[in-house]
């Protein structure tokens, strides 16, 4: 996949009023945070940004071209309108080529486990891992084949194949995926002592059940009915 390139312009003004003006013009206000902590106010074409980042992950490095000067950066955060989902603001975090960085990379499972075909259930408790590497070596995502997993088998972080130059930061013993049988609720019959303690109702459920509705369903005679009987 070729690197996404986003065209941006530097902003001289900030504030909510300026942000609204930018959005009305079909653009998105944003901030590019530099390696040394400096913040550059920018704005981008809304349609270009939405289409450009549609299929990227949190660990994808994009190129932001600000008035002719290029920066490699992560899309650090996006703010959306809760009503219509439109992007209101975007933050970028610059990365430096040749300097190791730490990032979280998402895991995508591939294949149908043998254990699932045998009646098991696939569980996926860990969806991303943290790694350290140079920007050029950072994967956009990790595809993990689980087709060989049988029931009661699991894949741990240490089992994930990583390319040369990528160092694992997450704990190696964490379970990424496993297949196990579904738990079934066992029906336990009462012991002889429990049945005796419960009394006749426990040993003769049909008779007790038949008598109960009749007793509960009976209604006391009303005062008016009693008066009518005396006349």
N, CA and C of each residue as an Amber inpcrd file, in Angstrom:
protein
   693
   0.8430000  -1.1980000   0.0000000   0.0000000   0.0000000   0.0000000
   0.8710000   1.2390000   0.0000000   0.6380000   2.1470000  -0.9500000
   1.4220000   3.3710000  -1.0440000   1.0570000   4.3250000   0.0850000
   2.0190000   5.1560000   0.4660000   1.8050000   6.0620000   1.5830000
   0.7620000   7.1250000   1.2300000  -0.1230000   7.3900000   2.1700000
  -1.1530000   8.4170000   1.9840000  -0.5070000   9.7900000   2.1170000
  -0.7760000  10.6710000   1.1630000  -0.2550000  12.0360000   1.1860000
  -1.4220000  13.0020000   1.3310000  -1.3450000  13.8740000   2.3310000
  -2.4150000  14.8370000   2.6060000  -1.8760000  16.2530000   2.4350000
  -2.5640000  17.0460000   1.6240000  -2.1780000  18.4370000   1.4090000
  -2.8120000  19.3140000   2.4880000  -2.0000000  20.1620000   3.1280000
  -2.4980000  21.0210000   4.2010000  -1.9480000  22.4290000   4.0510000
  -2.6230000  23.3640000   4.7120000  -2.1770000  24.7620000   4.7440000
  -1.9670000  25.1770000   6.2000000  -0.9810000  26.0340000   6.4310000
  -0.7510000  26.5710000   7.7670000  -1.8430000  27.5710000   8.1070000
  -2.2320000  27.6050000   9.3840000  -3.2500000  28.5490000   9.8540000
  -2.5920000  29.6060000  10.7320000  -2.9350000  30.8530000  10.4790000
  -2.4000000  31.9380000  11.2960000  -3.3150000  32.2490000  12.4740000
  -4.5950000  31.8890000  12.3310000  -5.5740000  32.1980000  13.3750000
  -6.1070000  30.9110000  13.9980000  -6.5000000  31.0300000  15.2810000
  -7.1240000  29.9270000  15.9880000  -8.4410000  30.4090000  16.5970000
  -9.0750000  29.5530000  17.3380000 -10.3320000  29.9310000  17.9710000
 -11.5250000  29.2430000  17.3300000 -12.6390000  29.2130000  18.0610000
 -13.8280000  28.5140000  17.5900000 -14.4430000  29.1890000  16.3650000
 -14.3920000  30.5160000  16.3230000 -14.9420000  31.2150000  15.1730000
 -14.1890000  30.9010000  13.8920000 -12.8700000  30.8660000  13.9760000
 -12.0490000  30.5300000  12.8220000 -12.2710000  29.0780000  12.4150000
 -12.4300000  28.1940000  13.4000000 -12.6730000  26.7820000  13.1010000
 -13.9920000  26.6100000  12.3500000 -15.0220000  27.3420000  12.7430000
 -16.3160000  27.2500000  12.0460000 -16.2010000  27.7550000  10.6170000
 -15.4270000  28.8290000  10.4370000 -15.2390000  29.3760000   9.0830000
 -14.5390000  28.3490000   8.1930000 -13.5420000  27.6670000   8.7470000
 -12.7990000  26.6560000   7.9820000 -13.7200000  25.5060000   7.5880000
 -14.5740000  25.0730000   8.5040000 -15.4790000  23.9560000   8.2090000
 -16.5080000  24.3450000   7.1520000 -16.9780000  25.5690000   7.2040000
 -17.9440000  26.0280000   6.1850000 -17.3110000  26.0320000   4.8010000
 -15.9980000  26.1980000   4.7510000 -15.2770000  26.2040000   3.4760000
 -14.9420000  24.7920000   2.9920000 -15.4210000  23.7570000   3.7000000
 -15.1690000  22.3860000   3.2920000 -13.8110000  21.8530000   3.7140000
 -13.2550000  22.4570000   4.7570000 -11.9550000  22.0240000   5.2350000
 -12.0390000  21.6310000   6.7170000 -10.9790000  21.0020000   7.2120000
 -10.9450000  20.5420000   8.5980000  -9.7860000  21.2190000   9.3220000
 -10.0400000  21.8620000  10.4410000  -8.9340000  22.4150000  11.2290000
  -8.1780000  21.2870000  11.9230000  -6.8780000  21.4800000  12.1000000
  -6.0760000  20.4470000  12.7440000  -4.8170000  21.0100000  13.3510000
  -4.0870000  20.1360000  14.0500000  -2.8140000  20.4990000  14.6640000
  -1.8080000  19.3990000  14.3600000  -0.6210000  19.7940000  13.9450000
   0.4830000  18.8650000  13.7290000   1.4840000  19.0730000  14.8630000
   1.6180000  18.0640000  15.7300000   2.5480000  18.1470000  16.8540000
   3.9100000  17.6510000  16.4050000   4.9110000  18.5280000  16.5450000
   6.2590000  18.1980000  16.0960000   7.0050000  17.3240000  17.0830000
   8.1710000  16.8520000  16.6770000   8.9770000  15.9630000  17.5130000
   9.4680000  16.6560000  18.7810000   9.6410000  17.9660000  18.7220000
  10.1750000  18.7040000  19.8700000   9.0760000  19.3060000  20.7370000
   7.8350000  18.9580000  20.4390000   6.7230000  19.4480000  21.2490000
   6.0150000  20.6530000  20.6820000   6.5340000  21.2470000  19.6050000
   5.8710000  22.4050000  19.0190000   4.5950000  21.9740000  18.2970000
   3.6340000  22.8810000  18.2280000   2.3500000  22.5810000  17.5910000
   2.1210000  23.5260000  16.4160000   1.8230000  22.9430000  15.2410000
   1.5610000  23.7290000  14.0350000   0.0650000  23.6620000  13.7090000
  -0.5830000  24.8050000  13.6760000  -2.0050000  24.8450000  13.3250000
  -2.1420000  24.7400000  11.8100000  -2.9670000  23.7950000  11.3540000
  -3.1370000  23.5640000   9.9170000  -4.6140000  23.3580000   9.6030000
  -4.9340000  23.3020000   8.3220000  -6.2620000  22.8700000   7.8950000
  -6.1160000  22.0570000   6.6090000  -7.0470000  21.1060000   6.4200000
  -6.9820000  20.1770000   5.3020000  -8.3280000  20.1080000   4.6040000
  -8.3020000  19.6800000   3.3490000  -9.5350000  19.4550000   2.6090000
 -10.2870000  18.2900000   3.2560000 -11.5510000  18.5140000   3.6040000
 -12.3320000  17.5120000   4.3420000 -12.5250000  16.2340000   3.5390000
 -12.8600000  16.3640000   2.2670000 -13.1100000  15.1790000   1.4510000
 -11.8250000  14.3920000   1.2190000 -10.7230000  15.0830000   0.9400000
  -9.4490000  14.3990000   0.7120000  -9.0100000  13.6460000   1.9660000
  -9.1610000  14.2670000   3.1330000  -8.7510000  13.6120000   4.3710000
  -9.6170000  12.3870000   4.6510000 -10.9380000  12.5330000   4.5340000
 -11.8550000  11.4280000   4.8150000 -11.5710000  10.2320000   3.9220000
 -11.3620000  10.4850000   2.6260000 -11.0740000   9.3870000   1.7010000
  -9.6720000   8.8190000   1.9110000  -8.7250000   9.6740000   2.2550000
  -7.3360000   9.2400000   2.3890000  -7.1060000   8.3300000   3.5760000
  -7.8100000   8.5670000   4.6870000  -7.5630000   7.7910000   5.9070000
  -8.6150000   6.7090000   6.1290000  -9.4540000   6.4660000   5.1330000
 -10.5690000   5.5240000   5.2930000 -10.0810000   4.1300000   5.6480000
  -8.9890000   3.6850000   5.0490000  -8.5390000   2.2970000   5.2300000
  -7.2060000   2.1810000   5.9540000  -6.8350000   3.1990000   6.7130000
  -5.5680000   3.1250000   7.4300000  -5.8190000   2.7830000   8.8980000
  -4.7820000   2.3100000   9.5800000  -4.8790000   1.9740000  10.9860000
  -4.1850000   3.0460000  11.8250000  -4.2320000   2.8640000  13.1600000
  -3.6120000   3.8400000  14.0510000  -2.0910000   3.8540000  13.9270000
  -1.5220000   2.7870000  13.3890000  -0.0650000   2.7250000  13.2610000
   0.4180000   3.0640000  11.8550000  -0.4790000   3.5480000  11.0060000
  -0.0950000   3.9190000   9.6420000   0.5430000   5.3070000   9.6320000
   1.6910000   5.4200000   9.0040000   2.3580000   6.7140000   8.8810000
   1.9290000   7.3710000   7.5730000   1.3950000   8.5640000   7.6760000
   0.9800000   9.3130000   6.4940000   1.9370000  10.4850000   6.2940000
   1.9100000  11.0370000   5.0940000   2.7360000  12.2040000   4.7990000
   1.8300000  13.4360000   4.7350000   2.1310000  14.4210000   5.5610000
   1.3670000  15.6710000   5.5860000   2.2220000  16.7570000   4.9430000
   1.7500000  17.2950000   3.8340000   2.4740000  18.3340000   3.0910000
   1.8640000  19.6820000   3.4600000   2.5910000  20.4610000   4.2760000
   2.1080000  21.7650000   4.7400000   2.7970000  22.8620000   3.9340000
   2.0620000  23.3790000   2.9590000   2.5820000  24.4640000   2.1150000
   3.9600000  24.1170000   1.5410000   4.1160000  22.8660000   1.0930000
   5.3530000  22.4610000   0.4390000   6.3600000  21.7700000   1.3370000
   6.1650000  21.7940000   2.6580000   7.0700000  21.1110000   3.5830000
   6.4170000  19.8330000   4.0660000   7.1070000  18.7050000   3.9130000
   6.5080000  17.4030000   4.2210000   6.8900000  16.9090000   5.6180000
   5.9160000  16.2730000   6.2510000   6.1130000  15.6560000   7.5640000
   5.5370000  14.2360000   7.5240000   6.2820000  13.2810000   8.0770000
   5.7450000  11.9430000   8.3020000   5.0920000  11.9470000   9.6730000
   3.8620000  11.4530000   9.7400000   3.1310000  11.5700000  10.9980000
   2.0590000  10.4940000  11.1330000   1.6470000  10.2460000  12.3870000
   0.4810000   9.4210000  12.6810000  -0.7470000  10.3140000  12.7550000
  -1.9000000   9.7570000  12.4340000  -3.1660000  10.4320000  12.7520000
  -3.4200000  10.1130000  14.2200000  -3.1230000  11.0610000  15.0880000
  -3.1750000  10.8230000  16.5310000  -4.5980000  10.7870000  17.0580000
  -5.4550000  11.6810000  16.5710000  -6.8170000  11.7430000  17.1020000
  -7.7140000  12.4920000  16.1250000  -8.9660000  12.0670000  16.0500000
  -9.9630000  12.7840000  15.2560000 -11.1930000  13.0190000  16.1170000
 -11.7390000  14.2130000  16.0260000 -12.9670000  14.5530000  16.7380000
 -14.0990000  14.6150000  15.7230000 -15.2240000  13.9800000  16.0750000
 -16.3590000  13.9200000  15.1630000 -17.6150000  14.5260000  15.7820000
 -18.4890000  15.0050000  14.9100000 -19.8000000  15.4680000  15.3420000
 -20.6280000  14.2350000  15.7130000 -21.1590000  14.2000000  16.9360000
 -21.8860000  13.0130000  17.3830000 -23.2070000  12.8370000  16.6370000
 -23.6930000  13.8800000  15.9710000 -24.9700000  13.7890000  15.2660000
 -24.8150000  13.2150000  13.8600000 -23.8700000  13.7370000  13.0930000
 -23.7480000  13.3060000  11.6930000 -22.4360000  12.5860000  11.3800000
 -21.5260000  12.4870000  12.3680000 -20.2790000  11.7570000  12.1580000
 -19.2090000  12.5200000  11.3930000 -19.4680000  13.7750000  11.0260000
 -18.4730000  14.5430000  10.2740000 -17.2800000  14.8840000  11.1650000
 -16.0810000  14.8770000  10.5610000 -14.8590000  15.1630000  11.3030000
 -14.7600000  16.6640000  11.5690000 -14.5740000  17.0090000  12.8390000
 -14.5020000  18.4090000  13.2440000 -13.0650000  18.8960000  13.4180000
 -12.1640000  17.9810000  13.7910000 -10.7870000  18.3820000  14.0830000
  -9.9050000  17.1400000  14.0100000  -8.6550000  17.3350000  13.6390000
  -7.7220000  16.2010000  13.5560000  -6.3680000  16.6160000  14.1150000
  -5.7470000  15.6920000  14.8600000  -4.4070000  15.9080000  15.3980000
  -3.4410000  14.9220000  14.7650000  -2.2530000  15.4090000  14.3980000
  -1.1920000  14.5700000  13.8540000  -0.0020000  14.5940000  14.8140000
   0.7520000  13.4900000  14.8320000   1.9620000  13.4200000  15.6430000
   3.1190000  13.0660000  14.7250000   4.0870000  13.9660000  14.6030000
   5.2080000  13.7660000  13.6850000   6.1670000  12.6820000  14.1800000
   6.6820000  11.8850000  13.2510000   7.7040000  10.8950000  13.5750000
   8.9650000  11.2390000  12.7830000  10.1080000  10.8660000  13.3380000
  11.3880000  11.2010000  12.7180000  12.0120000   9.9550000  12.1070000
  12.3640000  10.0390000  10.8550000  13.0060000   8.9260000  10.1750000
  14.3510000   8.6190000  10.8220000  14.6280000   7.3200000  11.0480000
  15.8950000   6.9190000  11.6400000  15.9050000   6.9280000  13.1460000
  14.8010000   7.3160000  13.7800000  14.7000000   7.3140000  15.2430000
  13.6300000   6.3020000  15.6460000  13.9970000   5.3620000  16.5170000
  13.0580000   4.3180000  16.9350000  11.8670000   4.9300000  17.6570000
  10.7120000   4.3190000  17.4430000   9.4930000   4.7830000  18.0990000
   8.7260000   3.5930000  18.6390000   7.8170000   3.8640000  19.5520000
   6.9260000   2.8420000  20.0780000   5.5180000   3.1170000  19.5680000
   4.8440000   2.0660000  19.1800000   3.4880000   2.2220000  18.6530000
   2.6910000   0.9580000  18.9150000   1.3760000   1.1060000  18.9420000
   0.4750000  -0.0300000  19.0990000  -0.0060000  -0.4500000  17.7110000
   0.1060000  -1.7470000  17.4220000  -0.2620000  -2.2750000  16.1150000
  -1.4460000  -3.2280000  16.2820000  -2.4680000  -3.0510000  15.4670000
  -3.6660000  -3.8880000  15.5770000  -3.4150000  -5.2770000  15.0000000
  -4.1200000  -6.2690000  15.5570000  -4.0140000  -7.6630000  15.1270000
  -5.2970000  -8.0510000  14.4030000  -5.1560000  -8.6790000  13.2400000
  -6.3010000  -9.1500000  12.4680000  -6.1940000 -10.6680000  12.3100000
  -7.2340000 -11.3770000  12.7380000  -7.2220000 -12.8290000  12.6380000
  -7.6310000 -13.2820000  11.2490000  -6.9830000 -14.3280000  10.7820000
  -7.2930000 -14.8960000   9.4740000  -7.4780000 -16.4080000   9.5970000
  -8.4120000 -16.9450000   8.8060000  -8.6260000 -18.3790000   8.7810000
  -9.7310000 -18.8280000   9.7240000 -10.1910000 -20.0550000   9.4990000
 -11.2290000 -20.6720000  10.3340000 -10.5910000 -21.7900000  11.1480000
 -10.5310000 -21.6590000  12.4730000  -9.8580000 -22.6580000  13.3020000
 -10.4870000 -24.0510000  13.2060000  -9.6410000 -25.0640000  13.2740000
 -10.1150000 -26.4460000  13.2860000 -11.0480000 -26.6650000  14.4730000
 -10.6890000 -26.1060000  15.6070000 -11.4820000 -26.2930000  16.8110000
 -12.8870000 -25.7370000  16.7170000 -13.0660000 -24.6730000  15.9600000
 -14.4070000 -24.1110000  15.7730000 -15.2630000 -25.0670000  14.9610000
 -14.6670000 -25.7090000  13.9580000 -15.4070000 -26.6860000  13.1570000
 -15.7570000 -27.9290000  13.9800000 -15.0150000 -28.1480000  15.0730000
 -15.2860000 -29.2820000  15.9530000 -16.2190000 -28.9150000  17.1080000
 -16.7810000 -27.7140000  17.0490000 -17.7370000 -27.3190000  18.0730000
 -17.2330000 -26.3310000  19.0960000 -15.9910000 -25.8710000  18.9560000
 -15.4440000 -24.9130000  19.9050000 -15.8050000 -23.4790000  19.5600000
 -15.4040000 -22.5610000  20.4290000 -15.6570000 -21.1280000  20.2420000
 -14.3210000 -20.3950000  20.2160000 -14.1370000 -19.5280000  19.2250000
 -12.9120000 -18.7360000  19.1140000 -13.0600000 -17.4670000  19.9540000
 -12.0990000 -17.2420000  20.8430000 -12.0590000 -16.0190000  21.6380000
 -10.8280000 -15.2090000  21.2390000 -10.9700000 -13.8680000  21.2750000
  -9.9570000 -12.9540000  20.7590000  -9.7530000 -11.8310000  21.7880000
  -9.0950000 -12.1450000  22.9240000  -9.0060000 -11.1700000  24.0130000
  -8.0460000 -10.0020000  23.7960000  -7.0610000 -10.1670000  22.9070000
  -6.0620000  -9.1100000  22.7100000  -6.0770000  -8.6490000  21.2610000
  -6.4350000  -7.3900000  21.0380000  -6.6210000  -6.8880000  19.6750000
  -5.4370000  -6.0770000  19.1400000  -4.4550000  -5.7860000  19.9870000
  -3.2940000  -5.0330000  19.5260000  -2.1110000  -5.2950000  20.4410000
  -0.9150000  -5.0810000  19.9150000   0.2960000  -5.2190000  20.7130000
   1.1550000  -3.9700000  20.5390000   2.0390000  -3.7440000  21.4900000
   2.9460000  -2.5990000  21.4160000   4.3210000  -3.0780000  20.9690000
   4.8990000  -2.3540000  20.0120000   6.2100000  -2.7150000  19.4890000
   7.0950000  -1.4780000  19.4350000   8.3850000  -1.7090000  19.2360000
   9.3460000  -0.6280000  19.0540000  10.1640000  -0.9190000  17.8030000
  10.2950000   0.0960000  16.9410000  11.0600000  -0.0830000  15.7040000
  11.2570000   1.2800000  15.0480000  11.9790000   1.2820000  13.9430000
  12.1160000   2.5070000  13.1600000  10.8320000   2.7170000  12.3580000
  10.4990000   3.9470000  12.0530000   9.2650000   4.2200000  11.2950000
   9.1340000   3.4100000  10.0120000  10.2310000   3.1960000   9.3150000
  10.1650000   2.4690000   8.0410000   9.7910000   0.9990000   8.2250000
  10.0080000   0.4620000   9.4380000   9.7300000  -0.9510000   9.7040000
   8.3770000  -1.1760000  10.3680000   7.6730000  -0.1110000  10.6980000
   6.4230000  -0.2410000  11.4440000   5.3170000  -0.8130000  10.5580000
   4.7520000  -1.9680000  10.9150000   3.6620000  -2.5330000  10.1080000
   2.3480000  -1.8040000  10.3750000   1.4980000  -1.7220000   9.3570000
   0.1970000  -1.0990000   9.5460000  -0.7040000  -1.9740000  10.4090000
  -0.5340000  -3.2850000  10.2830000  -1.2890000  -4.2330000  11.0940000
  -0.5760000  -5.5740000  11.0450000  -0.9850000  -6.4810000  11.9130000
  -0.4140000  -7.8300000  11.9550000  -1.5140000  -8.8210000  11.6190000
  -1.3150000  -9.5980000  10.5550000  -2.2680000 -10.6430000  10.1650000
  -1.8330000 -11.9490000  10.8200000  -2.7260000 -12.5250000  11.6260000
  -2.4010000 -13.7320000  12.3850000  -3.2920000 -14.8850000  11.9400000
  -2.6750000 -15.9510000  11.4330000  -3.4100000 -17.1210000  10.9520000
  -3.7770000 -18.0210000  12.1350000  -5.0790000 -18.2530000  12.3320000
  -5.5480000 -19.0820000  13.4510000  -6.1830000 -20.3780000  12.9630000
  -6.0210000 -20.7090000  11.6890000  -6.7030000 -21.8720000  11.1150000
  -6.2560000 -23.1920000  11.7310000  -5.0490000 -23.2650000  12.3020000
  -4.5450000 -24.5260000  12.8660000  -4.9330000 -24.7150000  14.3260000
  -5.6320000 -23.7560000  14.9210000  -5.9890000 -23.8520000  16.3370000
  -7.0450000 -24.9310000  16.5710000  -6.7330000 -25.8760000  17.4400000
  -7.7020000 -26.8870000  17.8610000  -8.3070000 -26.4600000  19.1930000
  -9.2850000 -27.2420000  19.6700000  -9.9180000 -26.9320000  20.9540000
  -8.8770000 -27.0270000  22.0710000  -8.9500000 -26.0610000  22.9940000
  -8.0340000 -25.9690000  24.1420000  -6.6150000 -25.5860000  23.7270000
  -6.4800000 -24.9910000  22.5610000  -5.1920000 -24.4520000  22.1370000
  -5.2900000 -22.9310000  22.0600000  -4.1470000 -22.2620000  22.2260000
  -4.1290000 -20.7970000  22.2180000  -2.8630000 -20.2820000  21.5450000
  -2.9150000 -19.0240000  21.1400000  -1.7620000 -18.3280000  20.5790000
  -1.4280000 -17.1730000  21.5150000  -0.1630000 -17.0910000  21.9200000
   0.2920000 -16.0350000  22.8140000   1.0380000 -14.9540000  22.0160000
   1.2860000 -13.8500000  22.6780000   2.0170000 -12.7620000  22.0350000
   3.3700000 -13.2460000  21.5350000   4.0180000 -14.1060000  22.3020000
   5.3440000 -14.6090000  21.8990000   5.3030000 -15.4350000  20.6190000
   4.1240000 -15.9180000  20.2460000   3.9910000 -16.7520000  19.0530000
   3.7860000 -15.9240000  17.7720000   3.6000000 -14.6160000  17.9080000
   3.3420000 -13.7700000  16.7380000   4.6470000 -13.5680000  15.9620000
   4.6640000 -13.8990000  14.6860000   5.8840000 -13.6910000  13.8880000
   6.0770000 -12.2090000  13.5680000   7.2190000 -11.6650000  13.9480000
   7.5240000 -10.2590000  13.6980000   8.7300000 -10.1510000  12.7730000
   8.6900000  -9.1520000  11.9160000   9.7910000  -8.9500000  10.9750000
  11.0450000  -8.5000000  11.7130000  12.1670000  -8.6690000  11.0680000
  13.4390000  -8.2410000  11.6370000  13.4270000  -6.7340000  11.8840000
  13.9540000  -6.3300000  13.0280000  13.9950000  -4.9060000  13.3440000
  12.8470000  -4.4450000  14.2060000  11.8870000  -5.3400000  14.4940000
  10.7390000  -4.9770000  15.3320000  10.8930000  -5.6560000  16.6840000
  10.9030000  -4.8720000  17.7530000  11.0550000  -5.4100000  19.1100000
   9.7190000  -5.3880000  19.8270000   9.3950000  -6.4920000  20.4660000
   8.1260000  -6.6240000  21.1710000   8.1970000  -5.9210000  22.5270000
   7.1760000  -5.0980000  22.8340000   7.0830000  -4.4130000  24.1230000
   6.0190000  -5.0600000  25.0010000   4.9230000  -5.4940000  24.4140000
   3.8390000  -6.1280000  25.1770000   4.3290000  -7.4140000  25.8390000
   3.6760000  -7.7930000  26.9310000   4.0380000  -9.0210000  27.6430000
   3.8900000 -10.2450000  26.7700000   4.9270000 -11.0770000  26.7290000
   4.9300000 -12.2100000  25.8000000   3.9520000 -13.3110000  26.1910000
   3.5110000 -13.3510000  27.4550000   2.6230000 -14.4180000  27.9140000
   1.1390000 -14.0920000  27.7040000   0.8270000 -12.9220000  27.2100000
  -0.5790000 -12.5640000  27.0010000  -1.1890000 -13.4210000  25.8860000
  -2.4300000 -13.8460000  26.1140000  -3.1320000 -14.6770000  25.1330000
  -3.7770000 -13.7760000  24.0840000  -3.4950000 -14.0800000  22.8310000
  -4.0820000 -13.3120000  21.7220000  -5.3810000 -13.9560000  21.2550000
  -5.3710000 -15.2630000  21.0560000  -6.5580000 -15.9830000  20.5710000
  -6.5440000 -17.3970000  21.1410000  -7.7220000 -17.9530000  21.3840000
  -7.8380000 -19.3180000  21.8870000  -9.1680000 -19.9130000  21.4500000
  -9.2120000 -21.2380000  21.4140000 -10.4420000 -21.9530000  21.0850000
 -10.7810000 -22.8550000  22.2610000 -12.0240000 -22.7880000  22.7170000
 -12.4440000 -23.6610000  23.8150000 -13.9070000 -24.0180000  23.6330000
 -14.3240000 -25.1010000  24.3150000 -15.7070000 -25.5220000  24.2440000
 -16.5790000 -24.5670000  25.0410000 -17.8200000 -24.4230000  24.5870000
 -18.7630000 -23.5880000  25.3220000 -19.1470000 -24.2810000  26.6190000
 -19.3320000 -23.5050000  27.6720000 -19.7210000 -24.0750000  28.9430000
 -21.2050000 -24.4390000  28.9090000 -21.5280000 -25.6450000  29.4170000
 -22.9150000 -26.0620000  29.4980000 -23.3320000 -26.1100000  30.9650000
 -24.5490000 -25.6200000  31.2370000 -25.0520000 -25.6300000  32.5950000
 -25.4630000 -27.0450000  32.9710000 -24.8610000 -27.5810000  34.0190000
 -25.1750000 -28.9330000  34.4530000 -26.4160000 -28.9280000  35.3350000
 -27.3270000 -29.9090000  35.1110000 -28.5210000 -30.0600000  35.9300000
 -28.2090000 -31.0520000  37.0320000 -28.1890000 -30.5890000  38.2790000
 -27.8120000 -31.4260000  39.4120000 -29.0590000 -31.8780000  40.1460000
 -29.2390000 -33.1950000  40.2900000 -30.3910000 -33.7290000  41.0100000
 -30.1880000 -33.5340000  42.5020000 -31.2650000 -33.2580000  43.2580000
 -31.1290000 -33.0740000  44.7060000 -30.7430000 -34.3800000  45.3870000
 -29.9600000 -34.2710000  46.4580000 -29.5770000 -35.4420000  47.2260000
 -30.7580000 -35.9280000  48.0470000 -30.6380000 -37.1330000  48.6120000
 -31.7180000 -37.6950000  49.4250000 -31.9940000 -36.8110000  50.6360000
 -30.9200000 -36.2770000  51.2590000 -31.1030000 -35.4160000  52.4300000
 -31.8370000 -34.1400000  52.0640000 -31.4810000 -33.5540000  50.8720000
 -32.1460000 -32.3250000  50.4350000 -33.6050000 -32.5750000  50.1130000
 -33.9120000 -33.7180000  49.4900000 -35.2940000 -34.0350000  49.1590000
 -36.1260000 -34.2190000  50.4150000 -35.5270000 -34.8850000  51.4540000
 -36.2430000 -35.1000000  52.7070000 -36.5010000 -33.7900000  53.4290000
 -35.5170000 -32.8920000  53.4170000 -35.6660000 -31.6000000  54.0840000
 -36.7210000 -30.7400000  53.4140000 -36.8890000 -30.9040000  52.0870000
 -37.8620000 -30.0970000  51.3630000 -39.2850000 -30.5240000  51.6520000
 -39.5170000 -31.7540000  52.1360000 -40.8570000 -32.2070000  52.4920000
 -41.5920000 -32.7990000  51.3210000 -42.8870000 -33.0830000  51.5190000
 -43.7020000 -33.7310000  50.4840000 -43.7670000 -32.9570000  49.1780000
 -43.6820000 -31.6190000  49.2710000 -43.7850000 -30.8070000  48.0450000
 -42.6940000 -31.1480000  47.0620000 -41.5090000 -31.5420000  47.5840000
 -40.3920000 -31.8660000  46.6990000 -40.5490000 -33.2450000  46.0920000
 -41.2280000 -34.1710000  46.8220000 -41.3620000 -35.5340000  46.3170000
 -42.5920000 -35.7330000  45.4720000 -43.6300000 -34.8610000  45.6540000
 -44.8700000 -34.9730000  44.8750000 -45.1860000 -33.6350000  44.2100000
 -44.3940000 -33.2140000  43.2500000 -44.5870000 -31.9110000  42.6240000
 -45.8980000 -31.7930000  41.8870000 -46.3880000 -32.8910000  41.2920000
 -47.6040000 -32.7940000  40.4940000 -48.8060000 -32.4900000  41.3640000
 -48.9130000 -33.2140000  42.5270000 -50.0630000 -33.0040000  43.4030000
 -50.0320000 -31.6270000  44.0070000 -48.8620000 -31.1990000  44.4490000
 -48.7490000 -29.8690000  45.0440000 -49.0670000 -28.8120000  44.0250000
 -48.6130000 -29.0020000  42.7990000 -48.8470000 -28.0060000  41.7590000
 -50.2980000 -27.9290000  41.3910000 -51.0290000 -29.0510000  41.4630000
 -52.4330000 -29.0330000  41.0880000 -53.2610000 -28.3390000  42.1430000
 -52.8820000 -28.4920000  43.4250000 -53.6800000 -27.9180000  44.4870000
 -53.4550000 -26.4300000  44.6100000 -52.2530000 -25.9860000  44.3290000
 -51.9100000 -24.5840000  44.5370000 -52.7590000 -23.6320000  43.7270000
 -52.9730000 -23.8440000  42.3980000 -53.7640000 -22.8890000  41.6430000
 -55.1760000 -22.7560000  42.1760000 -55.7960000 -23.8720000  42.6450000
 -57.1650000 -23.8130000  43.1350000 -57.2350000 -22.9620000  44.3810000
 -56.2560000 -23.1150000  45.2800000 -56.2680000 -22.3460000  46.5160000
 -56.0170000 -20.8810000  46.2540000 -55.0800000 -20.6060000  45.3860000
 -54.7340000 -19.2080000  45.1280000 -55.7770000 -18.5280000  44.2750000
 -56.5190000 -19.2960000  43.5030000 -57.4850000 -18.6840000  42.5990000
 -58.8290000 -18.4430000  43.2560000 -59.1170000 -19.0170000  44.4430000
 -60.4100000 -18.8440000  45.1000000 -60.5600000 -17.4320000  45.6180000
 -61.7840000 -16.9000000  45.5640000 -62.0550000 -15.5450000  46.0310000
 -63.0310000 -15.5970000  47.2060000 -62.8300000 -14.7520000  48.1920000
 -63.7480000 -14.6820000  49.3300000 -65.0510000 -14.0630000  48.8840000
 -66.1480000 -14.5230000  49.4440000 -67.4610000 -13.9710000  49.0930000
 -67.5660000 -12.5410000  49.5580000 -68.1920000 -11.7050000  48.7610000
 -68.3130000 -10.3040000  49.0870000 -69.4080000 -10.1010000  50.1230000
 -69.3830000  -9.0040000  50.8640000 -70.4330000  -8.7060000  51.8550000
 -71.8040000  -8.7120000  51.2210000 -71.9020000  -8.2110000  49.9790000
 -73.2030000  -8.1520000  49.3050000 -73.7560000  -9.5270000  49.0580000
 -72.8440000 -10.4790000  48.6940000 -73.2900000 -11.8400000  48.4470000
 -73.7810000 -12.4890000  49.7170000 -73.1110000 -12.2090000  50.8740000
 -73.5300000 -12.7730000  52.1390000 -74.8960000 -12.2380000  52.5320000
 -75.0960000 -10.9510000  52.2630000 -76.4000000 -10.3500000  52.6110000
 -77.5060000 -10.9560000  51.7830000 -77.2160000 -11.2650000  50.5340000
 -78.2360000 -11.8590000  49.6590000 -78.6020000 -13.2470000  50.1280000
 -77.6470000 -13.9780000  50.7300000 -77.9300000 -15.3180000  51.2000000
 -78.8540000 -15.3340000  52.4000000 -78.8770000 -14.2330000  53.1640000
 -79.7140000 -14.1830000  54.3630000 -81.1280000 -13.7900000  54.0690000
 -81.3390000 -13.2560000  52.8280000 -82.6920000 -12.8180000  52.4880000
 -83.5440000 -13.9730000  52.0170000
